[in-house]
């Protein structure tokens, strides 16, 4: 199965992707995670992307599309069991270019999962989110605290707060989302591939609803 996960910051895209990775054995491709890895490794791509990410703005389309194209064409695991694109596409240009790439490699998308979430929930989630520096596992100081403070339950790595999870940047990310990413919803609606999910619900419940949608399709 080939999926894209759309939705505002904090809707739970990464959290749902981690669950689907287990249950459906899909490769998880997150452009945000890829950029953070590049930033950690201080690559040229990472240094360039950081200028945008720290402000909550989008990295230019050409850079993101090139990065995704490399993943989809060079990662052999992607061709086998399918994948989830998390945080991509985020503009209509990215969605159109993705379709062109997928047509060329003959791997059309099955569904676009659009996760909604209300603003108070988004602010609460992003304010309390913590991430493992080593394996990327997601935690939350209240909703999902690690067993040992600042230590990842999965790999023992150090847990940190993302630099863009501060009030001012969250505000910019929300505006960018409304202006640039929300229109992508209609792009997939017109293709008949859109499925909407209520991201305010508990993540296990969201996953159960989605699995039922797949069964009933
Ligand atoms: P990215 O990393 O994709 O960030 P985002 O879209 O802002 O989304 P988040 O990762 O913040 O939220 P999420 O929906 O994954 O929530 P999560 O599951 O972690 O992108 C970062 C930046 O990179 C962008 O701003 C941009 O600059 C750049 N970028 C990336 N892709 C790009 C592209 N295609 N084009 C251009 N630029 C791009 O959950 C959040 C918290 O809530 C966690 O603590 C979690 O434990 C908790 N939680 C989640 N779900 C639930 C639930 N159901 N119940 C209770 N708690 C929950
Ligand atoms: Mg995420």
GROMACS .gro file of C-alpha atoms and ligand atoms in nm:
model
  275
    1UNK     CA    1   0.000   0.000   0.000
    2UNK     CA    2   0.121   0.353  -0.082
    3UNK     CA    3  -0.005   0.638   0.136
    4UNK     CA    4   0.050   1.005   0.200
    5UNK     CA    5  -0.020   1.154   0.543
    6UNK     CA    6  -0.148   1.512   0.539
    7UNK     CA    7  -0.244   1.730   0.831
    8UNK     CA    8  -0.146   2.025   1.048
    9UNK     CA    9   0.160   2.019   1.275
   10UNK     CA   10   0.081   1.803   1.577
   11UNK     CA   11  -0.214   1.621   1.417
   12UNK     CA   12  -0.029   1.296   1.489
   13UNK     CA   13   0.115   1.206   1.147
   14UNK     CA   14   0.440   1.073   1.292
   15UNK     CA   15   0.258   0.890   1.571
   16UNK     CA   16   0.015   0.720   1.329
   17UNK     CA   17   0.302   0.637   1.093
   18UNK     CA   18   0.487   0.458   1.375
   19UNK     CA   19   0.176   0.244   1.441
   20UNK     CA   20   0.119   0.168   1.070
   21UNK     CA   21   0.483   0.080   1.023
   22UNK     CA   22   0.426  -0.204   1.270
   23UNK     CA   23   0.077  -0.315   1.164
   24UNK     CA   24   0.105  -0.279   0.784
   25UNK     CA   25   0.485  -0.317   0.749
   26UNK     CA   26   0.516   0.004   0.548
   27UNK     CA   27   0.833   0.211   0.506
   28UNK     CA   28   0.799   0.546   0.684
   29UNK     CA   29   0.938   0.838   0.481
   30UNK     CA   30   0.917   1.169   0.670
   31UNK     CA   31   1.064   1.475   0.499
   32UNK     CA   32   1.083   1.652   0.838
   33UNK     CA   33   1.286   1.360   0.985
   34UNK     CA   34   1.508   1.354   0.676
   35UNK     CA   35   1.586   1.725   0.713
   36UNK     CA   36   1.654   1.689   1.087
   37UNK     CA   37   1.899   1.406   1.007
   38UNK     CA   38   2.076   1.629   0.751
   39UNK     CA   39   2.091   1.911   1.008
   40UNK     CA   40   2.237   1.674   1.268
   41UNK     CA   41   2.505   1.567   1.019
   42UNK     CA   42   2.572   1.933   0.929
   43UNK     CA   43   2.545   1.864   0.555
   44UNK     CA   44   2.506   2.141   0.300
   45UNK     CA   45   2.143   2.037   0.247
   46UNK     CA   46   2.083   2.041   0.624
   47UNK     CA   47   2.242   2.384   0.675
   48UNK     CA   48   2.028   2.529   0.394
   49UNK     CA   49   1.705   2.367   0.519
   50UNK     CA   50   1.766   2.480   0.880
   51UNK     CA   51   1.723   2.845   0.778
   52UNK     CA   52   1.362   2.769   0.680
   53UNK     CA   53   1.274   2.507   0.943
   54UNK     CA   54   1.383   2.721   1.239
   55UNK     CA   55   1.143   2.992   1.122
   56UNK     CA   56   0.858   2.746   1.057
   57UNK     CA   57   0.864   2.814   0.684
   58UNK     CA   58   0.863   2.557   0.404
   59UNK     CA   59   1.188   2.444   0.248
   60UNK     CA   60   1.171   2.535  -0.127
   61UNK     CA   61   0.983   2.284  -0.343
   62UNK     CA   62   1.279   2.196  -0.571
   63UNK     CA   63   1.494   2.084  -0.275
   64UNK     CA   64   1.221   1.868  -0.119
   65UNK     CA   65   1.114   1.711  -0.447
   66UNK     CA   66   1.470   1.616  -0.537
   67UNK     CA   67   1.516   1.455  -0.193
   68UNK     CA   68   1.190   1.254  -0.224
   69UNK     CA   69   1.265   1.148  -0.580
   70UNK     CA   70   1.597   1.000  -0.464
   71UNK     CA   71   1.423   0.809  -0.184
   72UNK     CA   72   1.150   0.669  -0.407
   73UNK     CA   73   1.383   0.561  -0.684
   74UNK     CA   74   1.686   0.440  -0.483
   75UNK     CA   75   1.532   0.278  -0.174
   76UNK     CA   76   1.461  -0.083  -0.272
   77UNK     CA   77   1.243  -0.144   0.038
   78UNK     CA   78   1.002   0.118  -0.096
   79UNK     CA   79   0.917  -0.086  -0.405
   80UNK     CA   80   0.834  -0.403  -0.210
   81UNK     CA   81   0.582  -0.358   0.069
   82UNK     CA   82   0.481   0.004   0.007
   83UNK     CA   83   0.533   0.322   0.207
   84UNK     CA   84   0.387   0.623   0.385
   85UNK     CA   85   0.499   0.974   0.294
   86UNK     CA   86   0.470   1.183   0.612
   87UNK     CA   87   0.473   1.562   0.567
   88UNK     CA   88   0.502   1.540   0.189
   89UNK     CA   89   0.348   1.676  -0.032
   90UNK     CA   90   0.289   2.011   0.138
   91UNK     CA   91   0.215   2.225  -0.168
   92UNK     CA   92   0.014   2.159  -0.486
   93UNK     CA   93   0.339   2.180  -0.684
   94UNK     CA   94   0.485   1.900  -0.468
   95UNK     CA   95   0.168   1.691  -0.520
   96UNK     CA   96   0.184   1.733  -0.899
   97UNK     CA   97   0.555   1.649  -0.912
   98UNK     CA   98   0.497   1.347  -0.689
   99UNK     CA   99   0.235   1.217  -0.931
  100UNK     CA  100   0.480   1.259  -1.219
  101UNK     CA  101   0.750   1.064  -1.033
  102UNK     CA  102   0.506   0.787  -0.933
  103UNK     CA  103   0.374   0.758  -1.287
  104UNK     CA  104   0.729   0.717  -1.416
  105UNK     CA  105   0.810   0.441  -1.163
  106UNK     CA  106   0.459   0.292  -1.204
  107UNK     CA  107   0.367   0.315  -0.836
  108UNK     CA  108   0.043   0.513  -0.809
  109UNK     CA  109  -0.074   0.625  -0.465
  110UNK     CA  110  -0.358   0.435  -0.301
  111UNK     CA  111  -0.478   0.691  -0.046
  112UNK     CA  112  -0.414   1.036   0.097
  113UNK     CA  113  -0.495   1.029   0.469
  114UNK     CA  114  -0.594   1.373   0.588
  115UNK     CA  115  -0.568   1.409   0.966
  116UNK     CA  116  -0.761   1.697   1.120
  117UNK     CA  117  -0.689   1.840   1.466
  118UNK     CA  118  -0.819   2.140   1.660
  119UNK     CA  119  -0.591   2.426   1.765
  120UNK     CA  120  -0.595   2.376   2.147
  121UNK     CA  121  -0.501   2.008   2.096
  122UNK     CA  122  -0.224   2.102   1.850
  123UNK     CA  123  -0.073   2.357   2.090
  124UNK     CA  124  -0.088   2.113   2.383
  125UNK     CA  125   0.073   1.835   2.181
  126UNK     CA  126   0.354   2.036   2.026
  127UNK     CA  127   0.435   2.217   2.351
  128UNK     CA  128   0.486   1.886   2.532
  129UNK     CA  129   0.640   1.678   2.253
  130UNK     CA  130   0.979   1.518   2.308
  131UNK     CA  131   1.176   1.317   2.048
  132UNK     CA  132   1.454   1.061   2.078
  133UNK     CA  133   1.772   1.197   1.922
  134UNK     CA  134   1.885   0.846   1.826
  135UNK     CA  135   1.581   0.655   1.695
  136UNK     CA  136   1.326   0.937   1.648
  137UNK     CA  137   1.065   0.778   1.881
  138UNK     CA  138   0.796   1.026   1.987
  139UNK     CA  139   0.700   1.108   2.346
  140UNK     CA  140   0.491   1.367   2.525
  141UNK     CA  141   0.552   1.497   2.875
  142UNK     CA  142   0.187   1.434   2.969
  143UNK     CA  143   0.025   1.212   2.703
  144UNK     CA  144   0.313   0.968   2.665
  145UNK     CA  145   0.597   1.030   2.910
  146UNK     CA  146   0.908   0.811   2.884
  147UNK     CA  147   0.951   0.560   3.169
  148UNK     CA  148   1.277   0.730   3.273
  149UNK     CA  149   1.305   1.107   3.242
  150UNK     CA  150   1.486   1.222   2.925
  151UNK     CA  151   1.568   0.863   2.822
  152UNK     CA  152   1.409   0.684   2.527
  153UNK     CA  153   1.210   0.369   2.620
  154UNK     CA  154   1.307   0.201   2.290
  155UNK     CA  155   1.680   0.258   2.257
  156UNK     CA  156   1.803   0.445   2.566
  157UNK     CA  157   1.884   0.752   2.353
  158UNK     CA  158   1.860   1.109   2.477
  159UNK     CA  159   1.522   1.278   2.449
  160UNK     CA  160   1.501   1.641   2.332
  161UNK     CA  161   1.251   1.914   2.246
  162UNK     CA  162   1.242   2.010   1.876
  163UNK     CA  163   1.376   2.361   1.806
  164UNK     CA  164   1.062   2.446   1.606
  165UNK     CA  165   0.825   2.346   1.889
  166UNK     CA  166   0.810   2.696   2.039
  167UNK     CA  167   0.508   2.926   2.045
  168UNK     CA  168   0.618   3.171   1.772
  169UNK     CA  169   0.726   2.900   1.527
  170UNK     CA  170   0.413   2.690   1.591
  171UNK     CA  171   0.208   2.998   1.497
  172UNK     CA  172   0.401   3.040   1.168
  173UNK     CA  173   0.377   2.667   1.090
  174UNK     CA  174  -0.002   2.683   1.133
  175UNK     CA  175  -0.029   2.982   0.896
  176UNK     CA  176   0.195   2.812   0.641
  177UNK     CA  177  -0.019   2.501   0.673
  178UNK     CA  178  -0.346   2.687   0.609
  179UNK     CA  179  -0.208   2.881   0.311
  180UNK     CA  180   0.002   2.615   0.139
  181UNK     CA  181  -0.093   2.266   0.254
  182UNK     CA  182  -0.469   2.273   0.304
  183UNK     CA  183  -0.527   2.313  -0.075
  184UNK     CA  184  -0.348   1.979  -0.126
  185UNK     CA  185  -0.654   1.817   0.034
  186UNK     CA  186  -0.870   1.916  -0.267
  187UNK     CA  187  -0.603   1.789  -0.504
  188UNK     CA  188  -0.650   1.436  -0.365
  189UNK     CA  189  -1.025   1.476  -0.317
  190UNK     CA  190  -1.054   1.539  -0.692
  191UNK     CA  191  -0.859   1.217  -0.753
  192UNK     CA  192  -1.099   1.023  -0.525
  193UNK     CA  193  -0.810   0.920  -0.298
  194UNK     CA  194  -0.885   1.126   0.012
  195UNK     CA  195  -0.971   0.969   0.348
  196UNK     CA  196  -1.030   1.194   0.648
  197UNK     CA  197  -0.935   1.102   1.004
  198UNK     CA  198  -1.016   1.281   1.331
  199UNK     CA  199  -0.667   1.337   1.476
  200UNK     CA  200  -0.809   1.475   1.803
  201UNK     CA  201  -0.888   1.116   1.900
  202UNK     CA  202  -0.643   0.887   2.083
  203UNK     CA  203  -0.384   0.746   1.843
  204UNK     CA  204  -0.492   0.382   1.896
  205UNK     CA  205  -0.849   0.482   1.814
  206UNK     CA  206  -0.735   0.667   1.498
  207UNK     CA  207  -0.547   0.358   1.388
  208UNK     CA  208  -0.847   0.131   1.456
  209UNK     CA  209  -1.079   0.360   1.253
  210UNK     CA  210  -0.831   0.358   0.965
  211UNK     CA  211  -0.792  -0.020   0.964
  212UNK     CA  212  -1.172  -0.050   0.953
  213UNK     CA  213  -1.182   0.195   0.659
  214UNK     CA  214  -0.931  -0.023   0.471
  215UNK     CA  215  -1.131  -0.339   0.549
  216UNK     CA  216  -1.464  -0.185   0.438
  217UNK     CA  217  -1.330  -0.022   0.121
  218LIG     P1  218   0.761   1.802   1.009
  218LIG     O1  219   0.862   1.733   1.089
  218LIG     O2  220   0.687   1.726   0.906
  218LIG     O3  221   0.662   1.878   1.107
  218LIG     P2  222   0.504   1.910   1.101
  218LIG     O4  223   0.436   1.888   0.972
  218LIG     O5  224   0.494   2.046   1.157
  218LIG     O6  225   0.438   1.801   1.182
  218LIG     P3  226   0.485   1.751   1.321
  218LIG     O7  227   0.595   1.652   1.306
  218LIG     O8  228   0.511   1.870   1.410
  218LIG     O9  229   0.350   1.684   1.375
  218LIG     P4  230   0.295   1.536   1.360
  218LIG    O10  231   0.164   1.547   1.292
  218LIG    O11  232   0.395   1.442   1.304
  218LIG    O12  233   0.268   1.504   1.514
  218LIG     P5  234   0.335   1.392   1.608
  218LIG    O13  235   0.289   1.256   1.566
  218LIG    O14  236   0.482   1.416   1.623
  218LIG    O15  237   0.830   1.927   0.931
  218LIG     C1  238   0.916   2.017   1.002
  218LIG     C2  239   0.963   2.126   0.907
  218LIG    O16  240   1.039   2.069   0.798
  218LIG     C3  241   0.851   2.206   0.837
  218LIG    O17  242   0.803   2.313   0.918
  218LIG     C4  243   0.926   2.257   0.712
  218LIG    O18  244   1.009   2.366   0.743
  218LIG     C5  245   1.015   2.138   0.676
  218LIG     N1  246   0.950   2.046   0.581
  218LIG     C6  247   0.914   1.917   0.604
  218LIG     N2  248   0.853   1.864   0.499
  218LIG     C7  249   0.849   1.961   0.404
  218LIG     C8  250   0.795   1.969   0.273
  218LIG     N3  251   0.731   1.863   0.218
  218LIG     N4  252   0.808   2.085   0.206
  218LIG     C9  253   0.871   2.191   0.259
  218LIG     N5  254   0.924   2.193   0.384
  218LIG    C10  255   0.912   2.078   0.456
  218LIG    O19  256   0.261   1.426   1.748
  218LIG    C11  257   0.290   1.544   1.819
  218LIG    C12  258   0.286   1.516   1.970
  218LIG    O20  259   0.154   1.479   2.008
  218LIG    C13  260   0.374   1.398   2.015
  218LIG    O21  261   0.429   1.432   2.139
  218LIG    C14  262   0.278   1.279   2.030
  218LIG    O22  263   0.320   1.191   2.131
  218LIG    C15  264   0.147   1.348   2.064
  218LIG     N6  265   0.032   1.284   2.000
  218LIG    C16  266   0.020   1.256   1.868
  218LIG     N7  267  -0.100   1.199   1.841
  218LIG    C17  268  -0.164   1.194   1.961
  218LIG    C18  269  -0.293   1.147   2.000
  218LIG     N8  270  -0.379   1.096   1.911
  218LIG     N9  271  -0.331   1.158   2.129
  218LIG    C19  272  -0.246   1.212   2.219
  218LIG    N10  273  -0.121   1.258   2.191
  218LIG    C20  274  -0.082   1.249   2.062
  219LIG    MG1  275   0.595   1.459   1.240
   0.00000   0.00000   0.00000
